[in-house]
């Protein structure tokens, strides 16, 4: 039986400058169902749901809730209609308590807060739905999984019947994900509706009743989960039979470019992030680091590139112990870094594109002579790299802030890779980058491998890791759970290792 | 302890509270402004204008209550300029604040010239019946003037508002993560305006205390850097009105002590040394605050100094 639709979106269009994010989409969710919204990065999933949640106004189209046409102008309107959304980036005030975060912005909040009462109510709610979290804890003390539970409780506390979760598993361990799925099924069983945004096929199969597939802003399929299969969904989602098969040409060499021995490093809070990590990257090789973000990935990348102090252990590049050296030394010795945070770390936003492109090399000839910069050289270098790396921009003197995410990533790659690095440390290089640029970035990394560079590829995207790497190491709580050749790796085994449930001798 | 020792201690502490009161008023005001995310470096100018206004009104009309209210209004009006520049026009808060300080010092110097050396009506003490008779504590705590009592009560009330009410939750959220507060329906700009105006009014009152209670004379530049000390105390108090009470009286004590020492001939050449103490303590606090964990623990307003532009 078809469940009666509680949400119905008709011919919704949302255009951004330079992108038609949502293109005449029809979308329907039934009462008491878990509905997956499937699509690749940039397919328009978040935008569509932001329209439903009142963050974006649609350019055209209609929205019906419970059969009644509504106009949702702000999240407040959405909440009144009992729609709640958990964003991919949590919206929590870090220094406030869980309880304060849940109360913030609530209408009918009494002038003098009844914190004790609210804490009790939240505690009960958290028991009722098996979402354990201490209402008195402060957000900054909580893990990502706990923060997500706070976001969900925030919605439930406001009495939402329709829950939207934007890629909720991206911050969870496999075990936490399973827990979340159980919760979602329970919600559905109670008659609530869940919209579950994901680009992971397994998750669609595991938790949803039905799925709507988006590609490039358009609906390309609506299926009942029970009558579909993973390959069918993949074909719908990508629009062609095979997704991202890359060819690794040439064998990895036997000479190590990077050796990390027994590395111990602290995180920003002063707690151990790497607890005796060892690994090796050879020339002509991509070593993939799989794992849930927050298990030491960032600290690993930063200690190899000279951005973070090493407590003990060694970082050896081409036989020289370089641990404790600074970033300038690493740059001079052929280490390139593609950072996670493109905007704050990767490229100063208010410099011009040409300036950003020489940030690695401006100290040296021909870009500077004595104390002065050579504008002409910097300009022609920019022209060359902009065309070589297909950076779409109005001019080389444009301010970097004007670049789109994919082009910003190309800019960083152009800068980092133009010096023929021996070792490339890439931290989530395709996170948040659109499909075209993702493909481009991956091909670029393979080209560098072919040219002889050793690459440490840190990514959360298992498909990316599996399709690019020669070998795969799994990082869990600052330790390597094992290293497997890519040919013999499978998702299940990696998943177990990422969750800390399986350890293989290296 | 001999009777003389006790009498000395009592008068020293009573003086400390008097000297601390203008600091307390200004600090609690700045705490509100900064908790909402607006750094107000105009405090020195606001205080001196408050001092001038209160003196002028009291001198002309002899009406002390009117003088106090007028000082608060002038403080609020000056901070309104800062609010308009930094909240509505998204201007740089440091530049705008410094401009107001320089403006206030200059204008008060000019307008106050004819008043130099004049004496205005002074706010008299209002000892609290019964409580003032408690030995030792009575003369220190319960024999002051209404502004002293007001400053303590207002600090306690503002603490309660900040940490126990809906409006306080809005303020702290706006100073911490304005875009999120906005998305939850909190009016970011309005909240900031209210806080900055409250801060300015309290700064004006702090100035008034100087010119009609503490030294009921008009002296050019009579705030003598107290606005800056209050900004330092805001940090020392870790943005908490209760901490402000402690900090203000502590530095009031330093000022009182410095007077006594000078009176007996110690430190006559170097009174500045003691007055530097607040800044040393503030630098110490800043060093402590450099730990990210501690910053989150005490709730340093993360968006302090940043204009909020929707959708950025
Ligand atoms: N605020 C925005 N301004 C401009 N373009 C945007 C904005 N948000 C999303 N886009 C663009 O809209 C498209 C869809 O993005 P999004 O909805 O985030 O995709 P998904 O969530 O499926 O990964 C992308 O091309 C993205 O670059
Ligand atoms: Mg998205």
JSON list of N, CA and C in Angstrom, two decimals, chain A residues 324-378:
[
{"chain": "A", "resi": 324, "resn": "UNK", "atom": "N", "xyz": [60.16, 17.29, 13.25]},
{"chain": "A", "resi": 324, "resn": "UNK", "atom": "CA", "xyz": [60.44, 18.52, 13.96]},
{"chain": "A", "resi": 324, "resn": "UNK", "atom": "C", "xyz": [60.83, 19.67, 13.05]},
{"chain": "A", "resi": 325, "resn": "UNK", "atom": "N", "xyz": [61.00, 19.40, 11.75]},
{"chain": "A", "resi": 325, "resn": "UNK", "atom": "CA", "xyz": [61.32, 20.50, 10.83]},
{"chain": "A", "resi": 325, "resn": "UNK", "atom": "C", "xyz": [60.05, 21.30, 10.55]},
{"chain": "A", "resi": 326, "resn": "UNK", "atom": "N", "xyz": [60.21, 22.55, 10.12]},
{"chain": "A", "resi": 326, "resn": "UNK", "atom": "CA", "xyz": [59.02, 23.36, 9.87]},
{"chain": "A", "resi": 326, "resn": "UNK", "atom": "C", "xyz": [58.53, 23.21, 8.43]},
{"chain": "A", "resi": 327, "resn": "UNK", "atom": "N", "xyz": [57.42, 23.86, 8.15]},
{"chain": "A", "resi": 327, "resn": "UNK", "atom": "CA", "xyz": [56.76, 23.70, 6.86]},
{"chain": "A", "resi": 327, "resn": "UNK", "atom": "C", "xyz": [57.66, 24.18, 5.72]},
{"chain": "A", "resi": 328, "resn": "UNK", "atom": "N", "xyz": [58.43, 25.24, 5.97]},
{"chain": "A", "resi": 328, "resn": "UNK", "atom": "CA", "xyz": [59.28, 25.78, 4.91]},
{"chain": "A", "resi": 328, "resn": "UNK", "atom": "C", "xyz": [60.31, 24.72, 4.48]},
{"chain": "A", "resi": 329, "resn": "UNK", "atom": "N", "xyz": [60.89, 24.05, 5.47]},
{"chain": "A", "resi": 329, "resn": "UNK", "atom": "CA", "xyz": [61.86, 23.01, 5.19]},
{"chain": "A", "resi": 329, "resn": "UNK", "atom": "C", "xyz": [61.21, 21.90, 4.36]},
{"chain": "A", "resi": 330, "resn": "UNK", "atom": "N", "xyz": [60.01, 21.52, 4.76]},
{"chain": "A", "resi": 330, "resn": "UNK", "atom": "CA", "xyz": [59.30, 20.44, 4.05]},
{"chain": "A", "resi": 330, "resn": "UNK", "atom": "C", "xyz": [59.04, 20.84, 2.60]},
{"chain": "A", "resi": 331, "resn": "UNK", "atom": "N", "xyz": [58.62, 22.09, 2.40]},
{"chain": "A", "resi": 331, "resn": "UNK", "atom": "CA", "xyz": [58.36, 22.55, 1.04]},
{"chain": "A", "resi": 331, "resn": "UNK", "atom": "C", "xyz": [59.64, 22.47, 0.21]},
{"chain": "A", "resi": 332, "resn": "UNK", "atom": "N", "xyz": [60.73, 22.92, 0.82]},
{"chain": "A", "resi": 332, "resn": "UNK", "atom": "CA", "xyz": [62.00, 22.92, 0.09]},
{"chain": "A", "resi": 332, "resn": "UNK", "atom": "C", "xyz": [62.47, 21.50, -0.21]},
{"chain": "A", "resi": 333, "resn": "UNK", "atom": "N", "xyz": [61.98, 20.54, 0.56]},
{"chain": "A", "resi": 333, "resn": "UNK", "atom": "CA", "xyz": [62.39, 19.16, 0.32]},
{"chain": "A", "resi": 333, "resn": "UNK", "atom": "C", "xyz": [61.32, 18.35, -0.39]},
{"chain": "A", "resi": 334, "resn": "UNK", "atom": "N", "xyz": [60.48, 19.03, -1.13]},
{"chain": "A", "resi": 334, "resn": "UNK", "atom": "CA", "xyz": [59.60, 18.34, -2.07]},
{"chain": "A", "resi": 334, "resn": "UNK", "atom": "C", "xyz": [58.35, 17.74, -1.48]},
{"chain": "A", "resi": 335, "resn": "UNK", "atom": "N", "xyz": [57.87, 18.29, -0.36]},
{"chain": "A", "resi": 335, "resn": "UNK", "atom": "CA", "xyz": [56.61, 17.79, 0.19]},
{"chain": "A", "resi": 335, "resn": "UNK", "atom": "C", "xyz": [55.49, 18.77, -0.18]},
{"chain": "A", "resi": 336, "resn": "UNK", "atom": "N", "xyz": [54.46, 18.25, -0.82]},
{"chain": "A", "resi": 336, "resn": "UNK", "atom": "CA", "xyz": [53.31, 19.09, -1.18]},
{"chain": "A", "resi": 336, "resn": "UNK", "atom": "C", "xyz": [52.15, 18.73, -0.28]},
{"chain": "A", "resi": 337, "resn": "UNK", "atom": "N", "xyz": [51.32, 19.71, 0.00]},
{"chain": "A", "resi": 337, "resn": "UNK", "atom": "CA", "xyz": [50.23, 19.47, 0.94]},
{"chain": "A", "resi": 337, "resn": "UNK", "atom": "C", "xyz": [48.92, 20.01, 0.37]},
{"chain": "A", "resi": 338, "resn": "UNK", "atom": "N", "xyz": [47.93, 19.15, 0.27]},
{"chain": "A", "resi": 338, "resn": "UNK", "atom": "CA", "xyz": [46.60, 19.58, -0.13]},
{"chain": "A", "resi": 338, "resn": "UNK", "atom": "C", "xyz": [45.74, 19.50, 1.14]},
{"chain": "A", "resi": 339, "resn": "UNK", "atom": "N", "xyz": [45.49, 20.63, 1.77]},
{"chain": "A", "resi": 339, "resn": "UNK", "atom": "CA", "xyz": [44.87, 20.58, 3.11]},
{"chain": "A", "resi": 339, "resn": "UNK", "atom": "C", "xyz": [43.37, 20.36, 3.06]},
{"chain": "A", "resi": 340, "resn": "UNK", "atom": "N", "xyz": [42.84, 20.00, 4.20]},
{"chain": "A", "resi": 340, "resn": "UNK", "atom": "CA", "xyz": [41.42, 19.74, 4.34]},
{"chain": "A", "resi": 340, "resn": "UNK", "atom": "C", "xyz": [40.62, 21.04, 4.24]},
{"chain": "A", "resi": 341, "resn": "UNK", "atom": "N", "xyz": [41.15, 22.06, 4.92]},
{"chain": "A", "resi": 341, "resn": "UNK", "atom": "CA", "xyz": [40.42, 23.32, 5.03]},
{"chain": "A", "resi": 341, "resn": "UNK", "atom": "C", "xyz": [40.93, 24.26, 3.94]},
{"chain": "A", "resi": 342, "resn": "UNK", "atom": "N", "xyz": [40.27, 24.18, 2.77]},
{"chain": "A", "resi": 342, "resn": "UNK", "atom": "CA", "xyz": [40.77, 24.94, 1.63]},
{"chain": "A", "resi": 342, "resn": "UNK", "atom": "C", "xyz": [40.70, 26.43, 1.87]},
{"chain": "A", "resi": 343, "resn": "UNK", "atom": "N", "xyz": [39.69, 26.86, 2.62]},
{"chain": "A", "resi": 343, "resn": "UNK", "atom": "CA", "xyz": [39.47, 28.29, 2.72]},
{"chain": "A", "resi": 343, "resn": "UNK", "atom": "C", "xyz": [40.40, 28.93, 3.75]},
{"chain": "A", "resi": 344, "resn": "UNK", "atom": "N", "xyz": [40.55, 28.30, 4.90]},
{"chain": "A", "resi": 344, "resn": "UNK", "atom": "CA", "xyz": [41.36, 28.93, 5.94]},
{"chain": "A", "resi": 344, "resn": "UNK", "atom": "C", "xyz": [42.83, 28.55, 5.89]},
{"chain": "A", "resi": 345, "resn": "UNK", "atom": "N", "xyz": [43.12, 27.35, 5.41]},
{"chain": "A", "resi": 345, "resn": "UNK", "atom": "CA", "xyz": [44.50, 26.88, 5.39]},
{"chain": "A", "resi": 345, "resn": "UNK", "atom": "C", "xyz": [45.05, 26.88, 3.99]},
{"chain": "A", "resi": 346, "resn": "UNK", "atom": "N", "xyz": [44.23, 26.48, 3.03]},
{"chain": "A", "resi": 346, "resn": "UNK", "atom": "CA", "xyz": [44.71, 26.21, 1.69]},
{"chain": "A", "resi": 346, "resn": "UNK", "atom": "C", "xyz": [45.08, 27.45, 0.92]},
{"chain": "A", "resi": 347, "resn": "UNK", "atom": "N", "xyz": [44.27, 28.48, 1.00]},
{"chain": "A", "resi": 347, "resn": "UNK", "atom": "CA", "xyz": [44.49, 29.63, 0.13]},
{"chain": "A", "resi": 347, "resn": "UNK", "atom": "C", "xyz": [43.90, 30.88, 0.77]},
{"chain": "A", "resi": 348, "resn": "UNK", "atom": "N", "xyz": [44.75, 31.83, 1.14]},
{"chain": "A", "resi": 348, "resn": "UNK", "atom": "CA", "xyz": [44.23, 33.08, 1.70]},
{"chain": "A", "resi": 348, "resn": "UNK", "atom": "C", "xyz": [43.22, 33.70, 0.72]},
{"chain": "A", "resi": 349, "resn": "UNK", "atom": "N", "xyz": [42.02, 33.95, 1.23]},
{"chain": "A", "resi": 349, "resn": "UNK", "atom": "CA", "xyz": [40.92, 34.29, 0.35]},
{"chain": "A", "resi": 349, "resn": "UNK", "atom": "C", "xyz": [41.02, 35.68, -0.27]},
{"chain": "A", "resi": 350, "resn": "UNK", "atom": "N", "xyz": [41.77, 36.57, 0.37]},
{"chain": "A", "resi": 350, "resn": "UNK", "atom": "CA", "xyz": [41.76, 37.93, -0.17]},
{"chain": "A", "resi": 350, "resn": "UNK", "atom": "C", "xyz": [42.97, 38.21, -1.07]},
{"chain": "A", "resi": 351, "resn": "UNK", "atom": "N", "xyz": [43.84, 37.21, -1.25]},
{"chain": "A", "resi": 351, "resn": "UNK", "atom": "CA", "xyz": [44.91, 37.39, -2.22]},
{"chain": "A", "resi": 351, "resn": "UNK", "atom": "C", "xyz": [44.37, 37.13, -3.62]},
{"chain": "A", "resi": 352, "resn": "UNK", "atom": "N", "xyz": [45.10, 37.61, -4.62]},
{"chain": "A", "resi": 352, "resn": "UNK", "atom": "CA", "xyz": [44.67, 37.32, -5.98]},
{"chain": "A", "resi": 352, "resn": "UNK", "atom": "C", "xyz": [45.06, 35.89, -6.32]},
{"chain": "A", "resi": 353, "resn": "UNK", "atom": "N", "xyz": [44.49, 35.40, -7.40]},
{"chain": "A", "resi": 353, "resn": "UNK", "atom": "CA", "xyz": [44.79, 34.03, -7.82]},
{"chain": "A", "resi": 353, "resn": "UNK", "atom": "C", "xyz": [46.27, 33.90, -8.15]},
{"chain": "A", "resi": 354, "resn": "UNK", "atom": "N", "xyz": [46.82, 34.90, -8.84]},
{"chain": "A", "resi": 354, "resn": "UNK", "atom": "CA", "xyz": [48.24, 34.85, -9.20]},
{"chain": "A", "resi": 354, "resn": "UNK", "atom": "C", "xyz": [49.11, 34.79, -7.95]},
{"chain": "A", "resi": 355, "resn": "UNK", "atom": "N", "xyz": [48.76, 35.56, -6.94]},
{"chain": "A", "resi": 355, "resn": "UNK", "atom": "CA", "xyz": [49.54, 35.56, -5.71]},
{"chain": "A", "resi": 355, "resn": "UNK", "atom": "C", "xyz": [49.46, 34.21, -5.01]},
{"chain": "A", "resi": 356, "resn": "UNK", "atom": "N", "xyz": [48.24, 33.68, -4.96]},
{"chain": "A", "resi": 356, "resn": "UNK", "atom": "CA", "xyz": [48.07, 32.38, -4.32]},
{"chain": "A", "resi": 356, "resn": "UNK", "atom": "C", "xyz": [48.88, 31.29, -5.01]},
{"chain": "A", "resi": 357, "resn": "UNK", "atom": "N", "xyz": [49.00, 31.43, -6.33]},
{"chain": "A", "resi": 357, "resn": "UNK", "atom": "CA", "xyz": [49.70, 30.38, -7.07]},
{"chain": "A", "resi": 357, "resn": "UNK", "atom": "C", "xyz": [51.20, 30.37, -6.83]},
{"chain": "A", "resi": 358, "resn": "UNK", "atom": "N", "xyz": [51.76, 31.42, -6.24]},
{"chain": "A", "resi": 358, "resn": "UNK", "atom": "CA", "xyz": [53.20, 31.40, -5.95]},
{"chain": "A", "resi": 358, "resn": "UNK", "atom": "C", "xyz": [53.49, 31.33, -4.46]},
{"chain": "A", "resi": 359, "resn": "UNK", "atom": "N", "xyz": [52.48, 31.01, -3.67]},
{"chain": "A", "resi": 359, "resn": "UNK", "atom": "CA", "xyz": [52.71, 31.04, -2.22]},
{"chain": "A", "resi": 359, "resn": "UNK", "atom": "C", "xyz": [53.79, 30.05, -1.77]},
{"chain": "A", "resi": 360, "resn": "UNK", "atom": "N", "xyz": [53.97, 28.98, -2.54]},
{"chain": "A", "resi": 360, "resn": "UNK", "atom": "CA", "xyz": [55.03, 28.03, -2.17]},
{"chain": "A", "resi": 360, "resn": "UNK", "atom": "C", "xyz": [56.40, 28.54, -2.57]},
{"chain": "A", "resi": 361, "resn": "UNK", "atom": "N", "xyz": [56.42, 29.32, -3.63]},
{"chain": "A", "resi": 361, "resn": "UNK", "atom": "CA", "xyz": [57.71, 29.57, -4.30]},
{"chain": "A", "resi": 361, "resn": "UNK", "atom": "C", "xyz": [58.09, 31.04, -4.37]},
{"chain": "A", "resi": 362, "resn": "UNK", "atom": "N", "xyz": [57.28, 31.92, -3.81]},
{"chain": "A", "resi": 362, "resn": "UNK", "atom": "CA", "xyz": [57.55, 33.35, -4.02]},
{"chain": "A", "resi": 362, "resn": "UNK", "atom": "C", "xyz": [58.88, 33.80, -3.43]},
{"chain": "A", "resi": 363, "resn": "UNK", "atom": "N", "xyz": [59.43, 33.01, -2.50]},
{"chain": "A", "resi": 363, "resn": "UNK", "atom": "CA", "xyz": [60.68, 33.41, -1.86]},
{"chain": "A", "resi": 363, "resn": "UNK", "atom": "C", "xyz": [61.88, 33.27, -2.79]},
{"chain": "A", "resi": 364, "resn": "UNK", "atom": "N", "xyz": [61.69, 32.47, -3.84]},
{"chain": "A", "resi": 364, "resn": "UNK", "atom": "CA", "xyz": [62.85, 32.08, -4.63]},
{"chain": "A", "resi": 364, "resn": "UNK", "atom": "C", "xyz": [62.80, 32.70, -6.01]},
{"chain": "A", "resi": 365, "resn": "UNK", "atom": "N", "xyz": [63.95, 32.66, -6.69]},
{"chain": "A", "resi": 365, "resn": "UNK", "atom": "CA", "xyz": [64.02, 33.05, -8.10]},
{"chain": "A", "resi": 365, "resn": "UNK", "atom": "C", "xyz": [63.08, 32.13, -8.87]},
{"chain": "A", "resi": 366, "resn": "UNK", "atom": "N", "xyz": [62.47, 32.54, -9.93]},
{"chain": "A", "resi": 366, "resn": "UNK", "atom": "CA", "xyz": [62.52, 33.89, -10.48]},
{"chain": "A", "resi": 366, "resn": "UNK", "atom": "C", "xyz": [61.46, 34.83, -9.89]},
{"chain": "A", "resi": 367, "resn": "UNK", "atom": "N", "xyz": [60.71, 34.35, -8.85]},
{"chain": "A", "resi": 367, "resn": "UNK", "atom": "CA", "xyz": [59.57, 35.15, -8.42]},
{"chain": "A", "resi": 367, "resn": "UNK", "atom": "C", "xyz": [59.96, 36.30, -7.51]},
{"chain": "A", "resi": 368, "resn": "UNK", "atom": "N", "xyz": [61.13, 36.22, -6.89]},
{"chain": "A", "resi": 368, "resn": "UNK", "atom": "CA", "xyz": [61.59, 37.40, -6.18]},
{"chain": "A", "resi": 368, "resn": "UNK", "atom": "C", "xyz": [63.07, 37.60, -6.41]},
{"chain": "A", "resi": 369, "resn": "UNK", "atom": "N", "xyz": [63.42, 38.87, -6.42]},
{"chain": "A", "resi": 369, "resn": "UNK", "atom": "CA", "xyz": [64.83, 39.24, -6.55]},
{"chain": "A", "resi": 369, "resn": "UNK", "atom": "C", "xyz": [65.13, 40.17, -5.40]},
{"chain": "A", "resi": 370, "resn": "UNK", "atom": "N", "xyz": [66.02, 39.75, -4.54]},
{"chain": "A", "resi": 370, "resn": "UNK", "atom": "CA", "xyz": [66.28, 40.55, -3.35]},
{"chain": "A", "resi": 370, "resn": "UNK", "atom": "C", "xyz": [65.02, 40.63, -2.52]},
{"chain": "A", "resi": 371, "resn": "UNK", "atom": "N", "xyz": [64.61, 41.83, -2.21]},
{"chain": "A", "resi": 371, "resn": "UNK", "atom": "CA", "xyz": [63.43, 41.99, -1.37]},
{"chain": "A", "resi": 371, "resn": "UNK", "atom": "C", "xyz": [62.17, 42.17, -2.20]},
{"chain": "A", "resi": 372, "resn": "UNK", "atom": "N", "xyz": [62.31, 42.26, -3.50]},
{"chain": "A", "resi": 372, "resn": "UNK", "atom": "CA", "xyz": [61.15, 42.62, -4.32]},
{"chain": "A", "resi": 372, "resn": "UNK", "atom": "C", "xyz": [60.56, 41.42, -5.03]},
{"chain": "A", "resi": 373, "resn": "UNK", "atom": "N", "xyz": [59.25, 41.46, -5.20]},
{"chain": "A", "resi": 373, "resn": "UNK", "atom": "CA", "xyz": [58.58, 40.42, -5.97]},
{"chain": "A", "resi": 373, "resn": "UNK", "atom": "C", "xyz": [58.63, 40.78, -7.44]},
{"chain": "A", "resi": 374, "resn": "UNK", "atom": "N", "xyz": [58.74, 39.78, -8.28]},
{"chain": "A", "resi": 374, "resn": "UNK", "atom": "CA", "xyz": [58.75, 39.99, -9.72]},
{"chain": "A", "resi": 374, "resn": "UNK", "atom": "C", "xyz": [57.35, 39.79, -10.26]},
{"chain": "A", "resi": 375, "resn": "UNK", "atom": "N", "xyz": [56.62, 40.89, -10.37]},
{"chain": "A", "resi": 375, "resn": "UNK", "atom": "CA", "xyz": [55.21, 40.82, -10.79]},
{"chain": "A", "resi": 375, "resn": "UNK", "atom": "C", "xyz": [55.04, 40.09, -12.12]},
{"chain": "A", "resi": 376, "resn": "UNK", "atom": "N", "xyz": [55.97, 40.36, -13.04]},
{"chain": "A", "resi": 376, "resn": "UNK", "atom": "CA", "xyz": [55.79, 39.81, -14.38]},
{"chain": "A", "resi": 376, "resn": "UNK", "atom": "C", "xyz": [55.88, 38.29, -14.35]},
{"chain": "A", "resi": 377, "resn": "UNK", "atom": "N", "xyz": [56.89, 37.78, -13.66]},
{"chain": "A", "resi": 377, "resn": "UNK", "atom": "CA", "xyz": [57.06, 36.33, -13.55]},
{"chain": "A", "resi": 377, "resn": "UNK", "atom": "C", "xyz": [55.85, 35.68, -12.87]},
{"chain": "A", "resi": 378, "resn": "UNK", "atom": "N", "xyz": [55.38, 36.35, -11.82]},
{"chain": "A", "resi": 378, "resn": "UNK", "atom": "CA", "xyz": [54.25, 35.81, -11.08]},
{"chain": "A", "resi": 378, "resn": "UNK", "atom": "C", "xyz": [53.02, 35.74, -11.97]}
]
